[in-house]
mmCIF file of the C-alpha atoms, coordinates in Angstrom:
data_MODEL
# 
_entry.id   MODEL 
# 
loop_
_atom_site.group_PDB 
_atom_site.id 
_atom_site.type_symbol 
_atom_site.label_atom_id 
_atom_site.label_alt_id 
_atom_site.label_comp_id 
_atom_site.label_asym_id 
_atom_site.label_entity_id 
_atom_site.label_seq_id 
_atom_site.pdbx_PDB_ins_code 
_atom_site.Cartn_x 
_atom_site.Cartn_y 
_atom_site.Cartn_z 
_atom_site.occupancy 
_atom_site.B_iso_or_equiv 
_atom_site.pdbx_formal_charge 
_atom_site.auth_seq_id 
_atom_site.auth_comp_id 
_atom_site.auth_asym_id 
_atom_site.auth_atom_id 
_atom_site.pdbx_PDB_model_num 
ATOM 1   C CA . UNK A 1 1   ? 23.635 -13.674 -5.484  1.00 0.00 ? 1   UNK A CA 1 
ATOM 2   C CA . UNK A 1 2   ? 23.902 -9.940  -5.100  1.00 0.00 ? 2   UNK A CA 1 
ATOM 3   C CA . UNK A 1 3   ? 24.947 -7.841  -8.035  1.00 0.00 ? 3   UNK A CA 1 
ATOM 4   C CA . UNK A 1 4   ? 24.263 -6.340  -11.408 1.00 0.00 ? 4   UNK A CA 1 
ATOM 5   C CA . UNK A 1 5   ? 22.515 -8.565  -13.945 1.00 0.00 ? 5   UNK A CA 1 
ATOM 6   C CA . UNK A 1 6   ? 21.800 -8.126  -17.636 1.00 0.00 ? 6   UNK A CA 1 
ATOM 7   C CA . UNK A 1 7   ? 18.270 -6.855  -16.897 1.00 0.00 ? 7   UNK A CA 1 
ATOM 8   C CA . UNK A 1 8   ? 18.779 -5.083  -13.575 1.00 0.00 ? 8   UNK A CA 1 
ATOM 9   C CA . UNK A 1 9   ? 20.000 -5.693  -10.075 1.00 0.00 ? 9   UNK A CA 1 
ATOM 10  C CA . UNK A 1 10  ? 19.476 -8.397  -7.466  1.00 0.00 ? 10  UNK A CA 1 
ATOM 11  C CA . UNK A 1 11  ? 20.178 -8.371  -3.735  1.00 0.00 ? 11  UNK A CA 1 
ATOM 12  C CA . UNK A 1 12  ? 19.971 -11.341 -1.376  1.00 0.00 ? 12  UNK A CA 1 
ATOM 13  C CA . UNK A 1 13  ? 19.812 -10.680 2.367   1.00 0.00 ? 13  UNK A CA 1 
ATOM 14  C CA . UNK A 1 14  ? 19.225 -12.680 5.541   1.00 0.00 ? 14  UNK A CA 1 
ATOM 15  C CA . UNK A 1 15  ? 18.007 -11.439 8.914   1.00 0.00 ? 15  UNK A CA 1 
ATOM 16  C CA . UNK A 1 16  ? 17.066 -12.713 12.344  1.00 0.00 ? 16  UNK A CA 1 
ATOM 17  C CA . UNK A 1 17  ? 13.780 -10.803 12.028  1.00 0.00 ? 17  UNK A CA 1 
ATOM 18  C CA . UNK A 1 18  ? 10.604 -12.657 11.100  1.00 0.00 ? 18  UNK A CA 1 
ATOM 19  C CA . UNK A 1 19  ? 9.162  -12.517 7.581   1.00 0.00 ? 19  UNK A CA 1 
ATOM 20  C CA . UNK A 1 20  ? 6.208  -10.549 8.974   1.00 0.00 ? 20  UNK A CA 1 
ATOM 21  C CA . UNK A 1 21  ? 8.539  -7.937  10.516  1.00 0.00 ? 21  UNK A CA 1 
ATOM 22  C CA . UNK A 1 22  ? 10.450 -7.583  7.243   1.00 0.00 ? 22  UNK A CA 1 
ATOM 23  C CA . UNK A 1 23  ? 7.207  -7.225  5.293   1.00 0.00 ? 23  UNK A CA 1 
ATOM 24  C CA . UNK A 1 24  ? 5.932  -4.583  7.731   1.00 0.00 ? 24  UNK A CA 1 
ATOM 25  C CA . UNK A 1 25  ? 9.180  -2.611  7.498   1.00 0.00 ? 25  UNK A CA 1 
ATOM 26  C CA . UNK A 1 26  ? 8.914  -2.613  3.702   1.00 0.00 ? 26  UNK A CA 1 
ATOM 27  C CA . UNK A 1 27  ? 5.227  -1.873  3.353   1.00 0.00 ? 27  UNK A CA 1 
ATOM 28  C CA . UNK A 1 28  ? 4.107  0.432   6.174   1.00 0.00 ? 28  UNK A CA 1 
ATOM 29  C CA . UNK A 1 29  ? 4.180  4.163   5.446   1.00 0.00 ? 29  UNK A CA 1 
ATOM 30  C CA . UNK A 1 30  ? 6.107  5.290   8.545   1.00 0.00 ? 30  UNK A CA 1 
ATOM 31  C CA . UNK A 1 31  ? 8.777  2.651   7.983   1.00 0.00 ? 31  UNK A CA 1 
ATOM 32  C CA . UNK A 1 32  ? 8.994  3.451   4.271   1.00 0.00 ? 32  UNK A CA 1 
ATOM 33  C CA . UNK A 1 33  ? 9.561  7.128   5.088   1.00 0.00 ? 33  UNK A CA 1 
ATOM 34  C CA . UNK A 1 34  ? 12.421 6.077   7.360   1.00 0.00 ? 34  UNK A CA 1 
ATOM 35  C CA . UNK A 1 35  ? 14.316 3.743   5.018   1.00 0.00 ? 35  UNK A CA 1 
ATOM 36  C CA . UNK A 1 36  ? 13.551 5.163   1.556   1.00 0.00 ? 36  UNK A CA 1 
ATOM 37  C CA . UNK A 1 37  ? 16.553 7.278   0.691   1.00 0.00 ? 37  UNK A CA 1 
ATOM 38  C CA . UNK A 1 38  ? 18.717 6.200   3.618   1.00 0.00 ? 38  UNK A CA 1 
ATOM 39  C CA . UNK A 1 39  ? 19.652 7.981   6.808   1.00 0.00 ? 39  UNK A CA 1 
ATOM 40  C CA . UNK A 1 40  ? 20.723 11.259  5.183   1.00 0.00 ? 40  UNK A CA 1 
ATOM 41  C CA . UNK A 1 41  ? 17.512 11.785  3.214   1.00 0.00 ? 41  UNK A CA 1 
ATOM 42  C CA . UNK A 1 42  ? 14.192 12.988  4.588   1.00 0.00 ? 42  UNK A CA 1 
ATOM 43  C CA . UNK A 1 43  ? 10.815 11.821  3.298   1.00 0.00 ? 43  UNK A CA 1 
ATOM 44  C CA . UNK A 1 44  ? 8.392  14.272  4.947   1.00 0.00 ? 44  UNK A CA 1 
ATOM 45  C CA . UNK A 1 45  ? 5.111  12.716  6.076   1.00 0.00 ? 45  UNK A CA 1 
ATOM 46  C CA . UNK A 1 46  ? 3.118  15.388  4.239   1.00 0.00 ? 46  UNK A CA 1 
ATOM 47  C CA . UNK A 1 47  ? 4.744  14.317  0.937   1.00 0.00 ? 47  UNK A CA 1 
ATOM 48  C CA . UNK A 1 48  ? 3.940  10.658  1.444   1.00 0.00 ? 48  UNK A CA 1 
ATOM 49  C CA . UNK A 1 49  ? 0.893  8.940   -0.010  1.00 0.00 ? 49  UNK A CA 1 
ATOM 50  C CA . UNK A 1 50  ? 1.662  5.298   0.707   1.00 0.00 ? 50  UNK A CA 1 
ATOM 51  C CA . UNK A 1 51  ? -0.993 2.705   1.475   1.00 0.00 ? 51  UNK A CA 1 
ATOM 52  C CA . UNK A 1 52  ? 0.256  -0.680  0.263   1.00 0.00 ? 52  UNK A CA 1 
ATOM 53  C CA . UNK A 1 53  ? -2.855 -2.037  -1.438  1.00 0.00 ? 53  UNK A CA 1 
ATOM 54  C CA . UNK A 1 54  ? -2.477 -3.990  -4.657  1.00 0.00 ? 54  UNK A CA 1 
ATOM 55  C CA . UNK A 1 55  ? -3.356 -1.771  -7.619  1.00 0.00 ? 55  UNK A CA 1 
ATOM 56  C CA . UNK A 1 56  ? -3.123 1.511   -5.695  1.00 0.00 ? 56  UNK A CA 1 
ATOM 57  C CA . UNK A 1 57  ? -0.551 4.180   -6.490  1.00 0.00 ? 57  UNK A CA 1 
ATOM 58  C CA . UNK A 1 58  ? 1.959  5.784   -4.147  1.00 0.00 ? 58  UNK A CA 1 
ATOM 59  C CA . UNK A 1 59  ? 3.890  9.059   -4.072  1.00 0.00 ? 59  UNK A CA 1 
ATOM 60  C CA . UNK A 1 60  ? 6.772  10.401  -2.004  1.00 0.00 ? 60  UNK A CA 1 
ATOM 61  C CA . UNK A 1 61  ? 9.243  13.264  -2.059  1.00 0.00 ? 61  UNK A CA 1 
ATOM 62  C CA . UNK A 1 62  ? 12.850 12.836  -0.971  1.00 0.00 ? 62  UNK A CA 1 
ATOM 63  C CA . UNK A 1 63  ? 14.535 15.893  0.498   1.00 0.00 ? 63  UNK A CA 1 
ATOM 64  C CA . UNK A 1 64  ? 18.268 15.521  -0.063  1.00 0.00 ? 64  UNK A CA 1 
ATOM 65  C CA . UNK A 1 65  ? 20.899 16.877  2.357   1.00 0.00 ? 65  UNK A CA 1 
ATOM 66  C CA . UNK A 1 66  ? 21.567 19.820  0.003   1.00 0.00 ? 66  UNK A CA 1 
ATOM 67  C CA . UNK A 1 67  ? 17.855 20.754  0.033   1.00 0.00 ? 67  UNK A CA 1 
ATOM 68  C CA . UNK A 1 68  ? 17.106 19.497  -3.478  1.00 0.00 ? 68  UNK A CA 1 
ATOM 69  C CA . UNK A 1 69  ? 14.104 17.205  -3.852  1.00 0.00 ? 69  UNK A CA 1 
ATOM 70  C CA . UNK A 1 70  ? 13.236 14.132  -5.900  1.00 0.00 ? 70  UNK A CA 1 
ATOM 71  C CA . UNK A 1 71  ? 9.592  13.261  -6.491  1.00 0.00 ? 71  UNK A CA 1 
ATOM 72  C CA . UNK A 1 72  ? 8.718  9.570   -6.784  1.00 0.00 ? 72  UNK A CA 1 
ATOM 73  C CA . UNK A 1 73  ? 5.615  7.672   -7.758  1.00 0.00 ? 73  UNK A CA 1 
ATOM 74  C CA . UNK A 1 74  ? 4.631  4.118   -8.513  1.00 0.00 ? 74  UNK A CA 1 
ATOM 75  C CA . UNK A 1 75  ? 2.026  1.408   -8.218  1.00 0.00 ? 75  UNK A CA 1 
ATOM 76  C CA . UNK A 1 76  ? 1.662  -1.497  -5.792  1.00 0.00 ? 76  UNK A CA 1 
ATOM 77  C CA . UNK A 1 77  ? 1.727  -4.527  -8.081  1.00 0.00 ? 77  UNK A CA 1 
ATOM 78  C CA . UNK A 1 78  ? 1.674  -7.495  -5.686  1.00 0.00 ? 78  UNK A CA 1 
ATOM 79  C CA . UNK A 1 79  ? 1.102  -7.251  -1.929  1.00 0.00 ? 79  UNK A CA 1 
ATOM 80  C CA . UNK A 1 80  ? 0.999  -10.663 -0.229  1.00 0.00 ? 80  UNK A CA 1 
ATOM 81  C CA . UNK A 1 81  ? 1.795  -10.427 3.471   1.00 0.00 ? 81  UNK A CA 1 
ATOM 82  C CA . UNK A 1 82  ? 4.368  -11.664 4.524   1.00 0.00 ? 82  UNK A CA 1 
ATOM 83  C CA . UNK A 1 83  ? 5.957  -13.213 1.435   1.00 0.00 ? 83  UNK A CA 1 
ATOM 84  C CA . UNK A 1 84  ? 5.804  -10.775 -1.456  1.00 0.00 ? 84  UNK A CA 1 
ATOM 85  C CA . UNK A 1 85  ? 5.951  -7.017  -1.985  1.00 0.00 ? 85  UNK A CA 1 
ATOM 86  C CA . UNK A 1 86  ? 6.230  -5.785  -5.579  1.00 0.00 ? 86  UNK A CA 1 
ATOM 87  C CA . UNK A 1 87  ? 5.867  -2.200  -6.700  1.00 0.00 ? 87  UNK A CA 1 
ATOM 88  C CA . UNK A 1 88  ? 6.904  0.114   -9.487  1.00 0.00 ? 88  UNK A CA 1 
ATOM 89  C CA . UNK A 1 89  ? 8.753  3.381   -9.127  1.00 0.00 ? 89  UNK A CA 1 
ATOM 90  C CA . UNK A 1 90  ? 9.874  6.331   -11.192 1.00 0.00 ? 90  UNK A CA 1 
ATOM 91  C CA . UNK A 1 91  ? 11.586 9.588   -10.336 1.00 0.00 ? 91  UNK A CA 1 
ATOM 92  C CA . UNK A 1 92  ? 9.803  11.234  -13.246 1.00 0.00 ? 92  UNK A CA 1 
ATOM 93  C CA . UNK A 1 93  ? 6.152  11.374  -12.120 1.00 0.00 ? 93  UNK A CA 1 
ATOM 94  C CA . UNK A 1 94  ? 3.487  12.529  -14.495 1.00 0.00 ? 94  UNK A CA 1 
ATOM 95  C CA . UNK A 1 95  ? 4.288  10.130  -17.291 1.00 0.00 ? 95  UNK A CA 1 
ATOM 96  C CA . UNK A 1 96  ? 7.773  11.384  -18.091 1.00 0.00 ? 96  UNK A CA 1 
ATOM 97  C CA . UNK A 1 97  ? 9.607  8.185   -17.257 1.00 0.00 ? 97  UNK A CA 1 
ATOM 98  C CA . UNK A 1 98  ? 9.396  4.436   -17.255 1.00 0.00 ? 98  UNK A CA 1 
ATOM 99  C CA . UNK A 1 99  ? 8.235  2.844   -14.005 1.00 0.00 ? 99  UNK A CA 1 
ATOM 100 C CA . UNK A 1 100 ? 10.767 0.182   -12.998 1.00 0.00 ? 100 UNK A CA 1 
ATOM 101 C CA . UNK A 1 101 ? 9.475  -2.954  -11.293 1.00 0.00 ? 101 UNK A CA 1 
ATOM 102 C CA . UNK A 1 102 ? 10.884 -3.733  -7.842  1.00 0.00 ? 102 UNK A CA 1 
ATOM 103 C CA . UNK A 1 103 ? 10.167 -7.203  -6.442  1.00 0.00 ? 103 UNK A CA 1 
ATOM 104 C CA . UNK A 1 104 ? 10.834 -8.427  -2.932  1.00 0.00 ? 104 UNK A CA 1 
ATOM 105 C CA . UNK A 1 105 ? 10.365 -12.092 -2.062  1.00 0.00 ? 105 UNK A CA 1 
ATOM 106 C CA . UNK A 1 106 ? 10.515 -12.926 1.655   1.00 0.00 ? 106 UNK A CA 1 
ATOM 107 C CA . UNK A 1 107 ? 10.808 -16.436 3.094   1.00 0.00 ? 107 UNK A CA 1 
ATOM 108 C CA . UNK A 1 108 ? 11.362 -18.016 6.507   1.00 0.00 ? 108 UNK A CA 1 
ATOM 109 C CA . UNK A 1 109 ? 15.014 -19.001 6.994   1.00 0.00 ? 109 UNK A CA 1 
ATOM 110 C CA . UNK A 1 110 ? 17.108 -20.200 9.938   1.00 0.00 ? 110 UNK A CA 1 
ATOM 111 C CA . UNK A 1 111 ? 14.927 -18.683 12.658  1.00 0.00 ? 111 UNK A CA 1 
ATOM 112 C CA . UNK A 1 112 ? 14.482 -15.448 10.730  1.00 0.00 ? 112 UNK A CA 1 
ATOM 113 C CA . UNK A 1 113 ? 13.930 -14.507 7.126   1.00 0.00 ? 113 UNK A CA 1 
ATOM 114 C CA . UNK A 1 114 ? 15.656 -14.267 3.802   1.00 0.00 ? 114 UNK A CA 1 
ATOM 115 C CA . UNK A 1 115 ? 14.745 -11.758 1.181   1.00 0.00 ? 115 UNK A CA 1 
ATOM 116 C CA . UNK A 1 116 ? 15.566 -11.318 -2.453  1.00 0.00 ? 116 UNK A CA 1 
ATOM 117 C CA . UNK A 1 117 ? 15.028 -7.940  -4.012  1.00 0.00 ? 117 UNK A CA 1 
ATOM 118 C CA . UNK A 1 118 ? 15.274 -7.233  -7.719  1.00 0.00 ? 118 UNK A CA 1 
ATOM 119 C CA . UNK A 1 119 ? 14.813 -4.084  -9.748  1.00 0.00 ? 119 UNK A CA 1 
ATOM 120 C CA . UNK A 1 120 ? 14.528 -3.782  -13.477 1.00 0.00 ? 120 UNK A CA 1 
ATOM 121 C CA . UNK A 1 121 ? 16.888 -1.179  -14.860 1.00 0.00 ? 121 UNK A CA 1 
ATOM 122 C CA . UNK A 1 122 ? 15.724 -0.622  -18.434 1.00 0.00 ? 122 UNK A CA 1 
ATOM 123 C CA . UNK A 1 123 ? 18.300 1.128   -20.555 1.00 0.00 ? 123 UNK A CA 1 
ATOM 124 C CA . UNK A 1 124 ? 20.616 1.848   -17.586 1.00 0.00 ? 124 UNK A CA 1 
ATOM 125 C CA . UNK A 1 125 ? 24.324 1.831   -18.411 1.00 0.00 ? 125 UNK A CA 1 
ATOM 126 C CA . UNK A 1 126 ? 26.433 -0.411  -16.152 1.00 0.00 ? 126 UNK A CA 1 
ATOM 127 C CA . UNK A 1 127 ? 27.568 2.531   -13.967 1.00 0.00 ? 127 UNK A CA 1 
ATOM 128 C CA . UNK A 1 128 ? 23.958 3.517   -13.269 1.00 0.00 ? 128 UNK A CA 1 
ATOM 129 C CA . UNK A 1 129 ? 23.052 -0.100  -12.460 1.00 0.00 ? 129 UNK A CA 1 
ATOM 130 C CA . UNK A 1 130 ? 25.978 -0.216  -10.006 1.00 0.00 ? 130 UNK A CA 1 
ATOM 131 C CA . UNK A 1 131 ? 24.812 3.032   -8.375  1.00 0.00 ? 131 UNK A CA 1 
ATOM 132 C CA . UNK A 1 132 ? 21.247 1.678   -8.144  1.00 0.00 ? 132 UNK A CA 1 
ATOM 133 C CA . UNK A 1 133 ? 22.583 -1.479  -6.487  1.00 0.00 ? 133 UNK A CA 1 
ATOM 134 C CA . UNK A 1 134 ? 24.530 0.597   -3.971  1.00 0.00 ? 134 UNK A CA 1 
ATOM 135 C CA . UNK A 1 135 ? 21.471 2.726   -3.200  1.00 0.00 ? 135 UNK A CA 1 
ATOM 136 C CA . UNK A 1 136 ? 19.248 -0.304  -2.630  1.00 0.00 ? 136 UNK A CA 1 
ATOM 137 C CA . UNK A 1 137 ? 21.891 -1.841  -0.355  1.00 0.00 ? 137 UNK A CA 1 
ATOM 138 C CA . UNK A 1 138 ? 21.587 1.279   1.835   1.00 0.00 ? 138 UNK A CA 1 
ATOM 139 C CA . UNK A 1 139 ? 17.778 1.188   1.677   1.00 0.00 ? 139 UNK A CA 1 
ATOM 140 C CA . UNK A 1 140 ? 17.708 -2.490  2.689   1.00 0.00 ? 140 UNK A CA 1 
ATOM 141 C CA . UNK A 1 141 ? 20.074 -1.778  5.591   1.00 0.00 ? 141 UNK A CA 1 
ATOM 142 C CA . UNK A 1 142 ? 17.319 0.537   6.854   1.00 0.00 ? 142 UNK A CA 1 
ATOM 143 C CA . UNK A 1 143 ? 14.552 -2.010  6.210   1.00 0.00 ? 143 UNK A CA 1 
ATOM 144 C CA . UNK A 1 144 ? 16.395 -4.670  8.190   1.00 0.00 ? 144 UNK A CA 1 
ATOM 145 C CA . UNK A 1 145 ? 17.307 -2.229  10.973  1.00 0.00 ? 145 UNK A CA 1 
ATOM 146 C CA . UNK A 1 146 ? 13.590 -1.476  11.418  1.00 0.00 ? 146 UNK A CA 1 
ATOM 147 C CA . UNK A 1 147 ? 12.590 -5.152  11.211  1.00 0.00 ? 147 UNK A CA 1 
ATOM 148 C CA . UNK A 1 148 ? 15.285 -6.209  13.677  1.00 0.00 ? 148 UNK A CA 1 
ATOM 149 C CA . UNK A 1 149 ? 14.357 -3.447  16.150  1.00 0.00 ? 149 UNK A CA 1 
ATOM 150 C CA . UNK A 1 150 ? 11.376 -5.605  17.164  1.00 0.00 ? 150 UNK A CA 1 
ATOM 151 C CA . UNK A 1 151 ? 13.785 -8.366  18.230  1.00 0.00 ? 151 UNK A CA 1 
ATOM 152 C CA . UNK A 1 152 ? 15.686 -5.967  20.466  1.00 0.00 ? 152 UNK A CA 1 
ATOM 153 C CA . UNK A 1 153 ? 12.420 -4.791  22.048  1.00 0.00 ? 153 UNK A CA 1 
ATOM 154 C CA . UNK A 1 154 ? 11.360 -8.336  22.978  1.00 0.00 ? 154 UNK A CA 1 
# 
C-alpha cells in the first residue's frame, strides 16, 4: 500500500536491484547527496555530514533551484545492512522542530528487492502529508535509479 495514513505516509516499491544495492543507495553519503531532494536540488558535498552508523547524527543542506537552502539534520536509529535503514530528520536543526522517524525495510523479492518506507508526520495536515508522500516518491525514484545502475553495469 502506498499512501497517506493516519500517522504518516507509507510507500511500497519493488526493484530488480538486490537488497544490498538498495541499502547502499540509501545509506552511502555520495548516493544520499544524489537522491535527497530529487534531480533539481543540489546537496553540496561540503554541507554533508553523513556516515550511517547507528546512533550517529547526520546533517545536509539542500540548495533549491531558486538558490534558497534548507538545512536538515537527524539521527541514524537502526542500520542493519541490507534489510533495515531507519533515521530521523528535521528541517529545523538546533532543536526547533520535531525529528520525524523514517523507516525503510528491504527484503529479497522476485530476483530483486522490495522496500517499504514510512515516515511519521506528526501534526501534519492532510495536504502536507500528501506533499511529503509526493516528495518521497521522487526521492525513492532516485534511490532505485542508483541501485539499478549496478544492474546495467553488469
